[in-house]
Backbone as JSON, one array per atom type, in Angstrom:
{
  "sequence": "XXXXXXXXXXXXXXXXXXXXXXXXXXXXXXXXXXXXXXXXXXXXXXXXXXXXXXXXXXXXXXXXXXXXXXXXXXXXXXXXXXXXXXXXXXXXXXXXXXXXXXXXXXXXXXXXXXXXXXXXXXXXXXXXXXXXXXXXXXXXXXXXXXXXXXXXXXXXXXXXXXXXXXXXXXX",
  "N": [[-75.18, -7.53, 77.27], [-73.82, -7.94, 79.64], [-71.28, -7.3, 78.78], [-71.53, -4.58, 78.26], [-71.95, -3.56, 80.81], [-69.56, -4.31, 82.02], [-67.78, -2.83, 80.5], [-68.56, -0.16, 81.09], [-67.93, -0.15, 83.81], [-65.16, -0.45, 83.72], [-64.46, 1.94, 82.49], [-65.39, 3.84, 84.36], [-63.81, 3.24, 86.6], [-61.37, 3.66, 85.6], [-59.84, 1.68, 84.51], [-58.9, 1.02, 81.9], [-57.82, 3.38, 81.28], [-58.18, 6.91, 81.26], [-59.4, 9.77, 79.57], [-57.52, 12.71, 79.5], [-58.16, 15.86, 81.03], [-58.17, 19.38, 80.87], [-57.24, 21.2, 83.67], [-57.71, 23.65, 86.32], [-55.4, 23.59, 87.77], [-53.31, 23.14, 86.09], [-51.85, 21.36, 83.32], [-53.22, 18.19, 82.47], [-52.15, 15.12, 83.98], [-49.99, 12.8, 82.34], [-50.12, 10.15, 82.89], [-51.77, 6.98, 82.88], [-53.74, 7.44, 80.9], [-55.65, 7.66, 77.96], [-54.66, 8.8, 74.92], [-56.28, 10.8, 72.48], [-55.25, 10.76, 69.93], [-52.55, 9.25, 68.14], [-50.07, 10.6, 67.99], [-49.28, 13.4, 69.95], [-49.13, 15.95, 69.0], [-49.92, 19.25, 67.86], [-52.29, 19.65, 65.3], [-53.72, 20.72, 62.18], [-56.37, 19.93, 62.05], [-56.83, 19.28, 64.66], [-56.07, 21.34, 66.78], [-55.48, 21.81, 69.5], [-53.8, 19.97, 71.51], [-54.1, 17.39, 74.07], [-52.0, 17.07, 75.86], [-48.99, 18.86, 76.66], [-46.32, 19.82, 74.37], [-43.67, 19.65, 75.34], [-43.0, 17.66, 77.97], [-41.22, 16.96, 79.95], [-39.46, 19.13, 81.77], [-36.71, 21.43, 81.83], [-34.62, 23.09, 84.29], [-34.51, 25.8, 83.67], [-36.76, 26.05, 82.04], [-38.76, 25.37, 83.85], [-38.58, 27.54, 85.6], [-39.42, 29.52, 83.89], [-42.05, 28.69, 83.49], [-43.05, 29.16, 86.04], [-42.82, 31.91, 86.11], [-44.71, 32.49, 84.25], [-47.12, 32.29, 85.53], [-47.48, 34.7, 86.72], [-47.88, 38.16, 85.89], [-48.43, 38.73, 82.48], [-47.5, 40.9, 81.18], [-45.0, 41.41, 82.09], [-43.44, 39.59, 80.83], [-41.07, 38.97, 78.27], [-40.97, 39.15, 74.64], [-39.51, 37.02, 73.61], [-39.64, 35.22, 75.72], [-42.37, 34.68, 75.75], [-42.61, 33.38, 73.3], [-40.99, 31.18, 73.86], [-42.55, 29.96, 75.85], [-44.78, 29.3, 74.3], [-43.6, 27.45, 72.6], [-43.09, 25.44, 74.41], [-45.59, 24.43, 74.87], [-46.73, 23.86, 72.35], [-45.91, 22.16, 69.32], [-45.65, 23.21, 66.7], [-46.34, 26.29, 64.95], [-49.37, 27.67, 63.46], [-48.7, 28.71, 60.99], [-46.38, 27.27, 60.4], [-47.48, 24.71, 60.32], [-49.14, 24.91, 58.09], [-47.35, 25.37, 56.11], [-46.02, 24.57, 52.98], [-44.63, 21.46, 52.11], [-41.6, 20.11, 50.7], [-41.91, 17.64, 49.66], [-43.13, 16.82, 47.34], [-41.26, 17.15, 45.36], [-39.48, 15.07, 45.77], [-41.18, 12.91, 45.3], [-41.9, 13.31, 42.6], [-39.35, 13.13, 41.48], [-38.76, 10.42, 41.99], [-40.77, 9.23, 40.44], [-40.04, 10.06, 37.81], [-37.53, 8.85, 37.72], [-38.19, 6.09, 37.77], [-39.69, 5.96, 35.42], [-37.7, 6.54, 33.54], [-35.97, 4.39, 34.05], [-37.6, 2.26, 33.28], [-37.84, 2.87, 30.56], [-35.2, 2.41, 29.77], [-35.02, -0.36, 30.22], [-36.89, -1.31, 28.37], [-35.66, -0.45, 25.97], [-33.29, -1.98, 26.12], [-34.4, -4.54, 25.93], [-35.43, -4.46, 23.33], [-33.11, -4.25, 21.85], [-31.4, -6.4, 22.66], [-32.95, -8.65, 23.44], [-35.41, -9.16, 22.0], [-36.17, -10.8, 18.9], [-34.68, -10.45, 15.58], [-36.17, -8.49, 12.92], [-39.0, -10.01, 11.49], [-38.84, -12.03, 8.59], [-40.92, -11.88, 6.81], [-41.85, -9.33, 7.03], [-40.28, -7.59, 5.65], [-39.67, -5.14, 3.05], [-39.37, -6.2, 0.49], [-40.54, -8.77, 0.67], [-43.17, -8.01, 1.32], [-43.96, -6.77, -1.05], [-43.88, -9.03, -2.73], [-45.91, -10.58, -1.57], [-48.13, -8.96, -2.07], [-48.16, -9.03, -4.88], [-48.67, -11.73, -5.26], [-51.28, -11.94, -4.19], [-52.61, -10.38, -6.07], [-52.14, -11.88, -8.37], [-53.57, -14.18, -7.82], [-56.05, -13.16, -7.98], [-57.66, -12.39, -5.79], [-60.58, -11.64, -4.0], [-62.2, -10.1, -6.01], [-64.29, -8.27, -6.31], [-64.59, -6.19, -4.31], [-62.1, -5.96, -3.14], [-58.49, -5.92, -3.3], [-58.03, -6.81, -5.9], [-60.07, -5.66, -7.34], [-59.27, -3.06, -7.69], [-57.11, -3.16, -9.34], [-55.68, -2.99, -12.5], [-55.53, -5.41, -14.81], [-54.71, -5.59, -17.43], [-53.15, -3.36, -18.06], [-51.35, -3.56, -16.07], [-51.23, -1.98, -13.69], [-52.38, 0.18, -11.01], [-55.83, 1.04, -10.88], [-57.25, 4.17, -11.83]],
  "CA": [[-75.54, -6.76, 78.44], [-72.72, -8.04, 80.58], [-70.12, -6.59, 78.26], [-71.77, -3.15, 78.43], [-71.74, -3.25, 82.22], [-68.12, -4.42, 82.28], [-67.14, -1.7, 79.84], [-68.81, 1.06, 81.86], [-67.17, -0.25, 85.05], [-63.77, -0.18, 83.4], [-64.3, 3.37, 82.22], [-65.56, 4.59, 85.61], [-62.69, 3.02, 87.51], [-60.12, 4.04, 84.95], [-59.08, 0.47, 84.27], [-58.22, 1.1, 80.62], [-57.28, 4.73, 81.12], [-59.19, 7.95, 81.07], [-58.91, 10.91, 78.82], [-57.14, 13.83, 80.35], [-58.9, 17.1, 80.86], [-57.42, 20.51, 81.4], [-57.75, 21.61, 84.98], [-57.13, 24.94, 86.72], [-54.1, 23.39, 88.4], [-52.29, 22.94, 85.06], [-52.22, 20.33, 82.36], [-53.5, 16.88, 83.06], [-50.99, 14.24, 83.99], [-50.02, 11.91, 81.19], [-50.17, 8.75, 83.32], [-53.06, 6.29, 82.87], [-54.66, 8.2, 80.1], [-55.63, 7.34, 76.54], [-54.6, 9.98, 74.06], [-57.2, 10.61, 71.37], [-54.47, 10.54, 68.71], [-51.3, 8.56, 68.4], [-49.12, 11.63, 68.36], [-49.98, 14.43, 70.71], [-48.76, 17.25, 68.48], [-51.01, 20.02, 67.3], [-52.53, 19.47, 63.89], [-54.72, 21.68, 61.73], [-57.7, 19.42, 62.4], [-56.89, 19.11, 66.12], [-55.01, 22.28, 67.13], [-55.2, 21.9, 70.93], [-53.6, 18.61, 72.05], [-54.36, 17.25, 75.51], [-50.79, 17.24, 76.66], [-48.07, 19.8, 76.01], [-45.26, 19.25, 73.55], [-42.57, 19.31, 76.26], [-43.53, 17.21, 79.26], [-40.12, 16.97, 80.91], [-38.91, 20.48, 81.68], [-35.43, 21.72, 82.48], [-34.75, 24.1, 85.35], [-34.81, 27.09, 83.03], [-38.14, 26.0, 81.57], [-39.62, 25.41, 85.05], [-38.59, 28.92, 86.07], [-40.25, 30.26, 82.95], [-43.44, 28.31, 83.79], [-43.43, 29.88, 87.27], [-42.98, 33.32, 85.74], [-45.93, 32.55, 83.45], [-48.28, 32.42, 86.44], [-47.61, 36.11, 87.08], [-48.39, 39.06, 84.86], [-47.84, 38.49, 81.17], [-46.88, 42.15, 80.73], [-43.6, 41.37, 82.48], [-42.73, 38.63, 79.97], [-40.56, 39.5, 77.0], [-41.47, 38.44, 73.47], [-38.78, 35.75, 73.51], [-40.17, 34.32, 76.75], [-43.69, 34.24, 75.3], [-42.38, 32.39, 72.24], [-40.5, 29.96, 74.51], [-43.71, 29.32, 76.48], [-45.57, 28.72, 73.23], [-42.89, 26.25, 72.13], [-43.24, 24.38, 75.42], [-46.94, 23.88, 74.78], [-47.06, 23.4, 71.0], [-44.78, 21.75, 68.47], [-45.55, 24.1, 65.55], [-47.35, 27.32, 64.79], [-50.25, 27.38, 62.33], [-47.96, 29.02, 59.77], [-45.49, 26.13, 60.14], [-48.32, 23.57, 59.95], [-49.69, 25.13, 56.75], [-46.26, 25.55, 55.17], [-45.9, 23.45, 52.05], [-43.4, 20.69, 52.19], [-40.96, 19.85, 49.42], [-42.0, 16.21, 49.42], [-43.55, 16.59, 45.96], [-40.07, 17.06, 44.53], [-38.98, 13.71, 45.92], [-42.11, 12.0, 44.63], [-41.75, 13.48, 41.16], [-38.05, 12.58, 41.13], [-38.88, 8.96, 41.96], [-41.6, 8.88, 39.3], [-39.23, 10.2, 36.61], [-36.48, 7.83, 37.77], [-38.74, 4.8, 37.36], [-40.04, 6.04, 34.01], [-36.44, 6.41, 32.81], [-35.48, 3.02, 34.2], [-38.46, 1.43, 32.43], [-37.46, 3.12, 29.16], [-33.94, 1.7, 29.53], [-35.3, -1.8, 30.14], [-37.54, -1.55, 27.08], [-34.63, -0.32, 24.93], [-32.41, -3.15, 26.22], [-35.11, -5.69, 25.4], [-35.53, -4.35, 21.87], [-31.8, -4.44, 21.25], [-30.75, -7.67, 22.98], [-33.84, -9.77, 23.75], [-36.34, -9.45, 20.93], [-35.48, -11.27, 17.69], [-34.64, -9.52, 14.45], [-37.43, -8.33, 12.22], [-39.43, -11.21, 10.79], [-38.53, -11.9, 7.16], [-42.14, -11.55, 6.05], [-42.16, -7.9, 7.19], [-39.38, -6.77, 4.84], [-40.36, -4.51, 1.92], [-39.33, -7.13, -0.65], [-41.55, -9.81, 0.9], [-44.49, -7.38, 1.24], [-44.25, -6.62, -2.47], [-44.15, -10.36, -3.27], [-47.23, -11.0, -1.08], [-49.13, -8.19, -2.81], [-48.19, -9.57, -6.24], [-49.32, -13.05, -5.18], [-52.71, -11.7, -4.04], [-53.13, -9.9, -7.35], [-52.09, -12.99, -9.33], [-54.66, -15.11, -7.47], [-57.28, -12.4, -8.17], [-58.45, -12.56, -4.57], [-61.6, -10.64, -3.71], [-62.23, -9.25, -7.21], [-65.42, -7.33, -6.33], [-64.33, -5.01, -3.49], [-60.77, -6.02, -2.56], [-57.36, -5.41, -4.06], [-58.15, -7.15, -7.32], [-61.04, -4.75, -7.95], [-58.6, -1.79, -7.95], [-55.92, -3.44, -10.17], [-55.95, -3.16, -13.93], [-54.71, -6.56, -15.18], [-54.22, -5.43, -18.78], [-52.09, -2.37, -18.05], [-50.48, -3.93, -14.95], [-51.09, -0.86, -12.77], [-53.57, 0.45, -10.22], [-56.85, 1.81, -11.57], [-57.33, 5.55, -11.36]],
  "C": [[-74.39, -6.76, 79.44], [-71.51, -7.26, 80.08], [-70.29, -5.08, 78.41], [-71.52, -2.74, 79.88], [-70.25, -3.32, 82.56], [-67.38, -3.23, 81.68], [-67.34, -0.41, 80.64], [-68.07, 1.03, 83.19], [-65.7, 0.06, 84.8], [-63.54, 1.31, 83.16], [-64.41, 4.18, 83.51], [-64.36, 4.43, 86.54], [-61.36, 3.41, 86.9], [-59.24, 2.84, 84.67], [-58.3, 0.5, 82.96], [-57.58, 2.45, 80.39], [-58.41, 5.71, 80.89], [-58.58, 9.07, 80.27], [-58.62, 12.05, 79.76], [-57.98, 15.06, 80.06], [-58.05, 18.21, 81.44], [-58.06, 20.96, 82.71], [-57.13, 22.95, 85.34], [-55.74, 24.79, 87.33], [-52.99, 23.22, 87.37], [-52.76, 21.88, 84.09], [-52.43, 19.02, 83.08], [-52.25, 16.02, 83.02], [-51.13, 13.23, 82.86], [-50.06, 10.44, 81.6], [-51.6, 8.25, 83.29], [-54.11, 7.07, 82.1], [-54.53, 7.78, 78.65], [-55.62, 8.64, 75.75], [-55.55, 9.77, 72.89], [-56.49, 10.36, 70.04], [-53.16, 9.87, 69.09], [-50.22, 9.56, 68.78], [-49.88, 12.79, 68.99], [-49.6, 15.82, 70.23], [-49.98, 17.95, 67.91], [-51.08, 19.79, 65.8], [-53.58, 20.5, 63.47], [-56.11, 21.23, 62.13], [-57.89, 19.28, 63.9], [-55.82, 20.01, 66.73], [-54.64, 22.32, 68.62], [-55.02, 20.5, 71.51], [-53.81, 18.58, 73.56], [-53.12, 17.45, 76.35], [-49.81, 18.14, 75.93], [-46.98, 19.07, 75.23], [-44.09, 18.8, 74.41], [-43.16, 18.91, 77.6], [-42.45, 17.19, 80.33], [-39.37, 18.28, 80.74], [-37.55, 20.57, 82.37], [-35.67, 22.77, 83.55], [-35.12, 25.46, 84.78], [-36.26, 27.15, 82.58], [-39.11, 26.02, 82.75], [-39.7, 26.83, 85.6], [-39.47, 29.78, 85.17], [-41.72, 29.94, 83.17], [-43.93, 29.0, 85.06], [-43.66, 31.35, 86.96], [-44.26, 33.52, 84.93], [-47.16, 32.78, 84.32], [-48.5, 33.86, 86.87], [-48.2, 36.91, 85.93], [-47.66, 38.81, 83.54], [-47.2, 39.76, 80.61], [-45.4, 42.17, 81.07], [-42.77, 40.41, 81.61], [-42.26, 39.3, 78.7], [-41.14, 38.67, 75.85], [-40.8, 37.07, 73.33], [-39.3, 34.74, 74.54], [-41.56, 33.81, 76.36], [-43.56, 33.18, 74.2], [-41.88, 31.08, 72.85], [-41.63, 29.22, 75.22], [-44.6, 28.64, 75.44], [-44.93, 27.42, 72.74], [-42.93, 25.12, 73.15], [-44.59, 23.68, 75.26], [-47.21, 23.23, 73.42], [-45.79, 23.11, 70.21], [-44.55, 22.74, 67.34], [-46.6, 25.2, 65.64], [-48.24, 26.95, 63.62], [-49.54, 27.68, 61.01], [-47.02, 27.86, 59.41], [-46.28, 24.89, 59.73], [-48.8, 23.69, 58.51], [-48.6, 25.29, 55.7], [-46.13, 24.33, 54.28], [-44.57, 22.74, 52.24], [-42.83, 20.51, 50.78], [-40.98, 18.37, 49.07], [-42.4, 15.91, 47.97], [-42.35, 16.47, 45.03], [-39.48, 15.65, 44.58], [-39.87, 12.73, 45.17], [-41.96, 12.09, 43.12], [-40.39, 12.95, 40.68], [-38.09, 11.06, 41.04], [-39.7, 8.5, 40.75], [-40.77, 8.95, 38.02], [-38.09, 9.19, 36.56], [-37.02, 6.49, 37.27], [-39.21, 4.81, 35.92], [-38.78, 5.88, 33.15], [-35.89, 5.01, 32.88], [-36.29, 2.06, 33.32], [-38.11, 1.62, 30.96], [-36.14, 2.41, 28.84], [-34.15, 0.2, 29.4], [-35.95, -2.14, 28.81], [-36.53, -1.45, 25.95], [-33.72, -1.54, 24.93], [-33.09, -4.39, 25.65], [-35.2, -5.64, 23.87], [-34.2, -4.64, 21.2], [-31.3, -5.87, 21.44], [-31.7, -8.86, 23.14], [-34.73, -10.14, 22.58], [-35.58, -9.9, 19.69], [-35.47, -10.18, 16.62], [-36.01, -9.45, 13.79], [-37.76, -9.61, 11.44], [-39.26, -10.99, 9.29], [-39.75, -11.5, 6.34], [-42.51, -10.07, 6.17], [-41.19, -7.0, 6.42], [-40.15, -6.23, 3.64], [-40.42, -5.44, 0.71], [-40.42, -8.19, -0.52], [-42.97, -9.23, 0.83], [-44.9, -7.2, -0.22], [-44.58, -7.97, -3.11], [-45.53, -10.86, -2.83], [-48.34, -10.27, -1.83], [-49.27, -8.73, -4.23], [-48.89, -10.93, -6.26], [-50.83, -12.89, -5.05], [-53.33, -11.24, -5.36], [-53.15, -11.01, -8.39], [-53.22, -13.99, -9.07], [-56.02, -14.47, -7.68], [-58.22, -12.57, -6.98], [-59.35, -11.35, -4.35], [-61.74, -9.64, -4.87], [-63.35, -8.21, -7.22], [-65.06, -6.05, -5.56], [-62.9, -4.95, -2.97], [-59.71, -5.42, -3.45], [-57.51, -5.65, -5.56], [-59.13, -6.23, -8.03], [-60.37, -3.43, -8.33], [-57.37, -1.97, -8.85], [-56.36, -3.64, -11.62], [-54.98, -4.24, -14.44], [-54.13, -6.41, -16.59], [-53.04, -4.47, -18.83], [-51.05, -2.64, -16.96], [-50.18, -2.72, -14.04], [-52.42, -0.64, -12.04], [-54.54, 1.32, -11.02], [-56.91, 3.2, -10.96], [-58.74, 5.98, -11.15]]
}
C-alpha cells in the first residue's frame, strides 16, 4: 500500500520523469522525461516518436521552422523534405527497405562450414590413425573363411548359405 502511494506521488510530482506530450506550442521538451523506447527514431511499429530526430537546430534550420509556422503553400518541395527530415529519421519507404544483412549472415555461415570441413579433412589426414588392419579386404576374406570353417549359425546364418561340398555359395 505504501509503495503504491509512493509510486503515485513520484509520478504526480515528476520525480522519476514524465512522458512528454505534444502541445500546441511545439514539441515537448526532452528534459525530465522518460522516453517510451530507448531510441526515439520512428519505427514501423511506432511511427510517431515523442521527440523529433533533430533536437539541436542550426540557424538555417531555425529559420525554416519559423517559416513552417506560416503558409505551407509558400514552402518549396525541398523545404518540406528538410522539415520532414528534422522531425523523422527515415521515411516509411526507407524503413521498409530490405537490408543486405542476409548476405553477411550467409557469408559467415558458409565461411564456418568451409572452416569446419577443413578441420575435418585435417583430422582425417593428420590426426586419425591409419585404417585398422582388420578392415582390409584380405582380413575380411580371412574372417569370412574362419566363420565358414567354424560352421557358425548353420540354420539361418552364413553357414546355411554356403555349400561345403562345392566350396561356393548356394544358389
